[in-house]
Amino acid sequence: MQRRFLGMTATILALGLTATLSGCGAEAEDGDVTLKLVAADYDLNGGDTTKRYWAGLVSAYTATHPGVKIEVQVESWNDVDRKVAEMVKAGDAPDIAQIGAYADYAADGQLYTADELLSVPVQANFLRPLAAAGEQRNAQYGMPFAASTRLLFFNQDLFDKAGIDGGPKTWAELAEDAEKLKKKDVKYPFALPLGPEEAQAETMMWLLSGGDGYTDGLGRYTIDSEENVKTFEWLRKNLVEKGLTGPVAPGKLNRKDAFAAFARGEVGMLNGHPSLMQEAEKKGVKVGKVALPGVNGKARSAMGVADWIMGFKQKNHRKEIGEFLNFVFDDRNVLKFAGDNDLLPVTVSANTVMRQDPQHANLQAFLNELPSSELPPVGKTSWAKVSENIKQNIGKAVEPGQAASGVLGEIGREATAAENTE
């Protein structure tokens, strides 16, 4: 979930800035304990906003904790997970890592649980879907650091030209709108990115809108369930085979390219996130947005997305890690980071504050969906392998003449096999 820099909001200014942005380093006065923090870089434009955020946060914290020094290492999203893995393998794990996944480290007993680090009020303040996604075997190891969700976006100008009033609320309306857009020569009436870049996310959105998902109530994979097969059969028959998904086959269309086409005004509809909304509007696209349509109405839930922060046990700094993380999750800091990066706050109280902030009126629909959203099964150690399989193969399920049951069945069998080795 890489995001761009936004300005500081009026709400955050009113609250006061806990993380004073001064300087670009992460140095503090020498102390009794030095914590190493490795964090992902959220600045897609090559700037230093992420470094300055952590520098300010560390400066504010160490000013009142003279016995602690915190060294921050910010790495690009292309490298951060790999570099943390290399540090752990070399026996030099960071004390704190803010990265994309936690499950393998938790399964190996390398992480503190959230209740070993956080105060009860702080831990209880996480939005429930995010906290639940951070759990493994009924214990929370991954603490949500940044969150987002997805809505269906549409190009209002293209809708107006096609005589379409409002966004679709059901699959049938979506297909009907796509037909009208095609008649107006819209290049991508509905962009369906099932290419290998992030097909697992697009897939989950459709599975949820079809009434199921990746797992059942017990956490077992249900990828080839009857509902999921019907979902992909519908996509193939009603969108792909009717030429409503554009000139690039869904299995070859990556999210980045679909998003770029939307920002160029070439896409009628797609599933998008807050950063795309901001980028498209900057380029003159009037963006409409609605909750993801389902078979007969709104999808059962939106897909949520989170990045994680975690504490490693290796250097036995539990007390210092916990005290710092309690500070990280102060609402003023949560709101600052979310506001700067087109993200949604991970705590109940910060979510409430942002909802009431008129500066974030364009995020209200996303904020409304997040508390009831459903996240991918990131707590399963098998998920990385299953996710990669989906990325590489799910596009085949909507190819003309292809049977979705066969493709989903193969992915489902491999998922179950991977699950049985957890």
Short mmCIF file of N, CA and C in Angstrom, two decimals, residues 206-304:
data_model
loop_
_atom_site.label_atom_id
_atom_site.label_comp_id
_atom_site.label_asym_id
_atom_site.label_seq_id
_atom_site.Cartn_x
_atom_site.Cartn_y
_atom_site.Cartn_z
N TRP A 206 -14.01 -9.16 -5.88
CA TRP A 206 -15.09 -9.83 -6.59
C TRP A 206 -15.66 -11.00 -5.80
N LEU A 207 -14.80 -11.71 -5.09
CA LEU A 207 -15.31 -12.82 -4.27
C LEU A 207 -16.23 -12.30 -3.18
N LEU A 208 -15.86 -11.20 -2.55
CA LEU A 208 -16.72 -10.61 -1.52
C LEU A 208 -18.04 -10.12 -2.11
N SER A 209 -17.98 -9.52 -3.28
CA SER A 209 -19.22 -9.03 -3.88
C SER A 209 -20.11 -10.17 -4.35
N GLY A 210 -19.51 -11.36 -4.55
CA GLY A 210 -20.29 -12.53 -4.93
C GLY A 210 -20.82 -13.31 -3.74
N GLY A 211 -20.50 -12.86 -2.53
CA GLY A 211 -21.06 -13.48 -1.33
C GLY A 211 -20.14 -14.41 -0.57
N ASP A 212 -18.91 -14.59 -1.04
CA ASP A 212 -17.99 -15.47 -0.31
C ASP A 212 -16.67 -14.74 -0.10
N GLY A 213 -15.56 -15.41 -0.23
CA GLY A 213 -14.26 -14.82 0.00
C GLY A 213 -13.20 -15.88 -0.12
N TYR A 214 -12.04 -15.62 0.45
CA TYR A 214 -10.95 -16.60 0.39
C TYR A 214 -11.07 -17.70 1.43
N THR A 215 -11.68 -17.39 2.57
CA THR A 215 -11.73 -18.37 3.67
C THR A 215 -13.12 -18.42 4.28
N ASP A 216 -13.37 -19.51 5.02
CA ASP A 216 -14.65 -19.65 5.72
C ASP A 216 -14.51 -19.13 7.16
N GLY A 217 -15.55 -19.34 7.96
CA GLY A 217 -15.55 -18.84 9.32
C GLY A 217 -14.49 -19.45 10.22
N LEU A 218 -13.96 -20.60 9.81
CA LEU A 218 -12.90 -21.25 10.58
C LEU A 218 -11.51 -20.94 10.03
N GLY A 219 -11.46 -20.07 9.02
CA GLY A 219 -10.18 -19.69 8.46
C GLY A 219 -9.64 -20.64 7.40
N ARG A 220 -10.45 -21.59 6.95
CA ARG A 220 -10.01 -22.53 5.92
C ARG A 220 -10.28 -21.96 4.54
N TYR A 221 -9.37 -22.24 3.59
CA TYR A 221 -9.53 -21.72 2.25
C TYR A 221 -10.80 -22.29 1.58
N THR A 222 -11.52 -21.39 0.89
CA THR A 222 -12.72 -21.78 0.15
C THR A 222 -12.67 -21.18 -1.26
N ILE A 223 -11.51 -21.16 -1.84
CA ILE A 223 -11.30 -20.47 -3.11
C ILE A 223 -12.18 -21.02 -4.22
N ASP A 224 -12.41 -22.32 -4.22
CA ASP A 224 -13.21 -22.92 -5.30
C ASP A 224 -14.64 -23.23 -4.84
N SER A 225 -15.17 -22.41 -3.93
CA SER A 225 -16.55 -22.60 -3.48
C SER A 225 -17.51 -22.35 -4.64
N GLU A 226 -18.73 -22.82 -4.48
CA GLU A 226 -19.74 -22.64 -5.51
C GLU A 226 -19.97 -21.15 -5.80
N GLU A 227 -20.03 -20.31 -4.76
CA GLU A 227 -20.25 -18.89 -4.95
C GLU A 227 -19.10 -18.25 -5.72
N ASN A 228 -17.86 -18.64 -5.39
CA ASN A 228 -16.71 -18.05 -6.06
C ASN A 228 -16.65 -18.46 -7.53
N VAL A 229 -16.98 -19.70 -7.82
CA VAL A 229 -17.01 -20.15 -9.22
C VAL A 229 -18.07 -19.36 -9.99
N LYS A 230 -19.23 -19.18 -9.39
CA LYS A 230 -20.29 -18.40 -10.05
C LYS A 230 -19.84 -16.97 -10.32
N THR A 231 -19.10 -16.40 -9.39
CA THR A 231 -18.61 -15.03 -9.57
C THR A 231 -17.75 -14.92 -10.82
N PHE A 232 -16.81 -15.84 -10.97
CA PHE A 232 -15.91 -15.75 -12.13
C PHE A 232 -16.59 -16.17 -13.43
N GLU A 233 -17.57 -17.03 -13.33
CA GLU A 233 -18.36 -17.34 -14.53
C GLU A 233 -19.13 -16.11 -14.98
N TRP A 234 -19.64 -15.35 -14.03
CA TRP A 234 -20.37 -14.13 -14.37
C TRP A 234 -19.45 -13.11 -15.03
N LEU A 235 -18.26 -12.95 -14.48
CA LEU A 235 -17.31 -12.01 -15.07
C LEU A 235 -16.99 -12.39 -16.51
N ARG A 236 -16.73 -13.67 -16.73
CA ARG A 236 -16.39 -14.11 -18.08
C ARG A 236 -17.55 -13.88 -19.05
N LYS A 237 -18.74 -14.33 -18.67
CA LYS A 237 -19.89 -14.28 -19.58
C LYS A 237 -20.42 -12.87 -19.80
N ASN A 238 -20.43 -12.05 -18.75
CA ASN A 238 -21.12 -10.77 -18.82
C ASN A 238 -20.22 -9.57 -19.07
N LEU A 239 -18.93 -9.73 -18.84
CA LEU A 239 -18.02 -8.62 -19.09
C LEU A 239 -16.97 -8.96 -20.14
N VAL A 240 -16.21 -10.03 -19.92
CA VAL A 240 -15.08 -10.33 -20.80
C VAL A 240 -15.54 -10.74 -22.18
N GLU A 241 -16.41 -11.74 -22.26
CA GLU A 241 -16.82 -12.25 -23.58
C GLU A 241 -17.64 -11.23 -24.36
N LYS A 242 -18.19 -10.23 -23.69
CA LYS A 242 -18.95 -9.18 -24.38
C LYS A 242 -18.07 -7.98 -24.74
N GLY A 243 -16.77 -8.11 -24.52
CA GLY A 243 -15.85 -7.06 -24.91
C GLY A 243 -15.95 -5.80 -24.09
N LEU A 244 -16.32 -5.94 -22.82
CA LEU A 244 -16.54 -4.77 -21.97
C LEU A 244 -15.36 -4.45 -21.06
N THR A 245 -14.28 -5.23 -21.17
CA THR A 245 -13.13 -5.02 -20.29
C THR A 245 -11.93 -4.39 -21.00
N GLY A 246 -12.12 -3.95 -22.24
CA GLY A 246 -11.07 -3.21 -22.91
C GLY A 246 -10.17 -4.05 -23.78
N PRO A 247 -9.17 -3.42 -24.40
CA PRO A 247 -8.32 -4.09 -25.39
C PRO A 247 -7.29 -5.05 -24.82
N VAL A 248 -7.02 -4.97 -23.52
CA VAL A 248 -6.03 -5.85 -22.89
C VAL A 248 -6.77 -6.92 -22.10
N ALA A 249 -6.43 -8.18 -22.33
CA ALA A 249 -7.07 -9.27 -21.60
C ALA A 249 -6.87 -9.08 -20.11
N PRO A 250 -7.91 -9.33 -19.29
CA PRO A 250 -7.76 -9.12 -17.84
C PRO A 250 -6.54 -9.80 -17.24
N GLY A 251 -6.20 -10.99 -17.70
CA GLY A 251 -5.06 -11.70 -17.16
C GLY A 251 -3.73 -11.06 -17.51
N LYS A 252 -3.74 -10.12 -18.45
CA LYS A 252 -2.53 -9.40 -18.85
C LYS A 252 -2.53 -7.96 -18.36
N LEU A 253 -3.64 -7.52 -17.81
CA LEU A 253 -3.77 -6.13 -17.38
C LEU A 253 -3.37 -5.99 -15.92
N ASN A 254 -2.31 -5.24 -15.67
CA ASN A 254 -1.87 -5.00 -14.29
C ASN A 254 -2.57 -3.79 -13.70
N ARG A 255 -2.68 -3.78 -12.39
CA ARG A 255 -3.36 -2.69 -11.70
C ARG A 255 -2.76 -1.34 -12.04
N LYS A 256 -1.43 -1.25 -12.04
CA LYS A 256 -0.77 0.02 -12.32
C LYS A 256 -1.20 0.57 -13.68
N ASP A 257 -1.29 -0.28 -14.68
CA ASP A 257 -1.67 0.17 -16.02
C ASP A 257 -3.15 0.55 -16.06
N ALA A 258 -3.99 -0.20 -15.36
CA ALA A 258 -5.41 0.13 -15.31
C ALA A 258 -5.63 1.47 -14.62
N PHE A 259 -4.89 1.70 -13.52
CA PHE A 259 -5.02 2.96 -12.80
C PHE A 259 -4.53 4.13 -13.66
N ALA A 260 -3.44 3.91 -14.38
CA ALA A 260 -2.92 4.98 -15.25
C ALA A 260 -3.93 5.31 -16.34
N ALA A 261 -4.57 4.29 -16.88
CA ALA A 261 -5.58 4.52 -17.92
C ALA A 261 -6.78 5.28 -17.36
N PHE A 262 -7.16 4.98 -16.12
CA PHE A 262 -8.26 5.72 -15.49
C PHE A 262 -7.90 7.19 -15.33
N ALA A 263 -6.67 7.45 -14.90
CA ALA A 263 -6.22 8.83 -14.72
C ALA A 263 -6.12 9.57 -16.04
N ARG A 264 -5.99 8.84 -17.14
CA ARG A 264 -5.97 9.46 -18.47
C ARG A 264 -7.37 9.66 -19.03
N GLY A 265 -8.38 9.19 -18.32
CA GLY A 265 -9.75 9.34 -18.79
C GLY A 265 -10.19 8.27 -19.76
N GLU A 266 -9.51 7.12 -19.78
CA GLU A 266 -9.81 6.06 -20.74
C GLU A 266 -10.67 4.94 -20.16
N VAL A 267 -10.95 5.01 -18.87
CA VAL A 267 -11.67 3.93 -18.18
C VAL A 267 -13.01 4.45 -17.67
N GLY A 268 -14.06 3.69 -17.92
CA GLY A 268 -15.37 4.06 -17.40
C GLY A 268 -15.53 3.73 -15.94
N MET A 269 -15.13 2.49 -15.56
CA MET A 269 -15.27 2.02 -14.18
C MET A 269 -14.11 1.11 -13.82
N LEU A 270 -13.75 1.12 -12.57
CA LEU A 270 -12.82 0.14 -11.99
C LEU A 270 -12.90 0.21 -10.48
N ASN A 271 -12.29 -0.75 -9.81
CA ASN A 271 -12.19 -0.74 -8.36
C ASN A 271 -10.93 0.02 -7.95
N GLY A 272 -11.08 1.04 -7.11
CA GLY A 272 -9.94 1.89 -6.81
C GLY A 272 -9.79 2.24 -5.35
N HIS A 273 -8.66 2.89 -5.03
CA HIS A 273 -8.37 3.29 -3.65
C HIS A 273 -8.10 4.79 -3.58
N PRO A 274 -7.96 5.37 -2.39
CA PRO A 274 -7.87 6.83 -2.25
C PRO A 274 -6.77 7.48 -3.07
N SER A 275 -5.60 6.85 -3.20
CA SER A 275 -4.51 7.47 -3.94
C SER A 275 -4.88 7.66 -5.41
N LEU A 276 -5.56 6.67 -5.99
CA LEU A 276 -5.98 6.80 -7.38
C LEU A 276 -6.97 7.96 -7.52
N MET A 277 -7.87 8.09 -6.58
CA MET A 277 -8.83 9.19 -6.63
C MET A 277 -8.10 10.53 -6.68
N GLN A 278 -7.11 10.70 -5.81
CA GLN A 278 -6.37 11.95 -5.77
C GLN A 278 -5.61 12.19 -7.08
N GLU A 279 -4.97 11.14 -7.59
CA GLU A 279 -4.18 11.28 -8.82
C GLU A 279 -5.06 11.59 -10.01
N ALA A 280 -6.20 10.91 -10.13
CA ALA A 280 -7.10 11.13 -11.26
C ALA A 280 -7.68 12.55 -11.23
N GLU A 281 -8.07 13.00 -10.04
CA GLU A 281 -8.64 14.34 -9.94
C GLU A 281 -7.61 15.41 -10.26
N LYS A 282 -6.35 15.16 -9.91
CA LYS A 282 -5.30 16.11 -10.27
C LYS A 282 -5.17 16.25 -11.78
N LYS A 283 -5.49 15.18 -12.50
CA LYS A 283 -5.37 15.18 -13.96
C LYS A 283 -6.68 15.53 -14.64
N GLY A 284 -7.65 16.02 -13.88
CA GLY A 284 -8.87 16.52 -14.46
C GLY A 284 -9.99 15.52 -14.61
N VAL A 285 -9.85 14.33 -14.05
CA VAL A 285 -10.92 13.33 -14.11
C VAL A 285 -11.87 13.56 -12.94
N LYS A 286 -13.14 13.70 -13.24
CA LYS A 286 -14.14 13.85 -12.19
C LYS A 286 -14.54 12.44 -11.75
N VAL A 287 -14.17 12.10 -10.52
CA VAL A 287 -14.32 10.74 -10.03
C VAL A 287 -15.61 10.57 -9.23
N GLY A 288 -16.45 9.65 -9.66
CA GLY A 288 -17.58 9.22 -8.86
C GLY A 288 -17.21 7.94 -8.16
N LYS A 289 -17.82 7.67 -7.03
CA LYS A 289 -17.47 6.45 -6.30
C LYS A 289 -18.67 5.94 -5.52
N VAL A 290 -18.81 4.62 -5.52
CA VAL A 290 -19.88 3.95 -4.78
C VAL A 290 -19.31 2.69 -4.15
N ALA A 291 -20.02 2.15 -3.17
CA ALA A 291 -19.62 0.88 -2.58
C ALA A 291 -19.63 -0.20 -3.66
N LEU A 292 -18.80 -1.21 -3.50
CA LEU A 292 -18.72 -2.27 -4.50
C LEU A 292 -20.08 -2.93 -4.68
N PRO A 293 -20.58 -3.02 -5.92
CA PRO A 293 -21.86 -3.67 -6.15
C PRO A 293 -21.77 -5.17 -5.93
N GLY A 294 -22.87 -5.77 -5.50
CA GLY A 294 -22.96 -7.22 -5.36
C GLY A 294 -23.97 -7.79 -6.33
N VAL A 295 -24.31 -9.05 -6.15
CA VAL A 295 -25.24 -9.71 -7.06
C VAL A 295 -26.58 -8.98 -7.06
N ASN A 296 -27.11 -8.72 -5.88
CA ASN A 296 -28.42 -8.08 -5.78
C ASN A 296 -28.41 -6.77 -5.01
N GLY A 297 -27.25 -6.24 -4.76
CA GLY A 297 -27.11 -5.01 -3.99
C GLY A 297 -25.68 -4.86 -3.56
N LYS A 298 -25.46 -4.02 -2.58
CA LYS A 298 -24.10 -3.76 -2.09
C LYS A 298 -23.40 -5.06 -1.69
N ALA A 299 -22.10 -5.15 -1.99
CA ALA A 299 -21.30 -6.31 -1.59
C ALA A 299 -21.37 -6.49 -0.08
N ARG A 300 -21.20 -7.75 0.37
CA ARG A 300 -21.34 -8.03 1.81
C ARG A 300 -20.35 -7.24 2.65
N SER A 301 -19.19 -6.93 2.08
CA SER A 301 -18.22 -6.06 2.75
C SER A 301 -17.21 -5.60 1.72
N ALA A 302 -16.53 -4.52 2.04
CA ALA A 302 -15.44 -4.04 1.21
C ALA A 302 -14.17 -4.79 1.57
N MET A 303 -13.20 -4.77 0.67
CA MET A 303 -11.91 -5.33 1.00
C MET A 303 -11.08 -4.29 1.72
N GLY A 304 -10.55 -4.66 2.88
CA GLY A 304 -9.63 -3.80 3.60
C GLY A 304 -8.20 -4.20 3.31
#
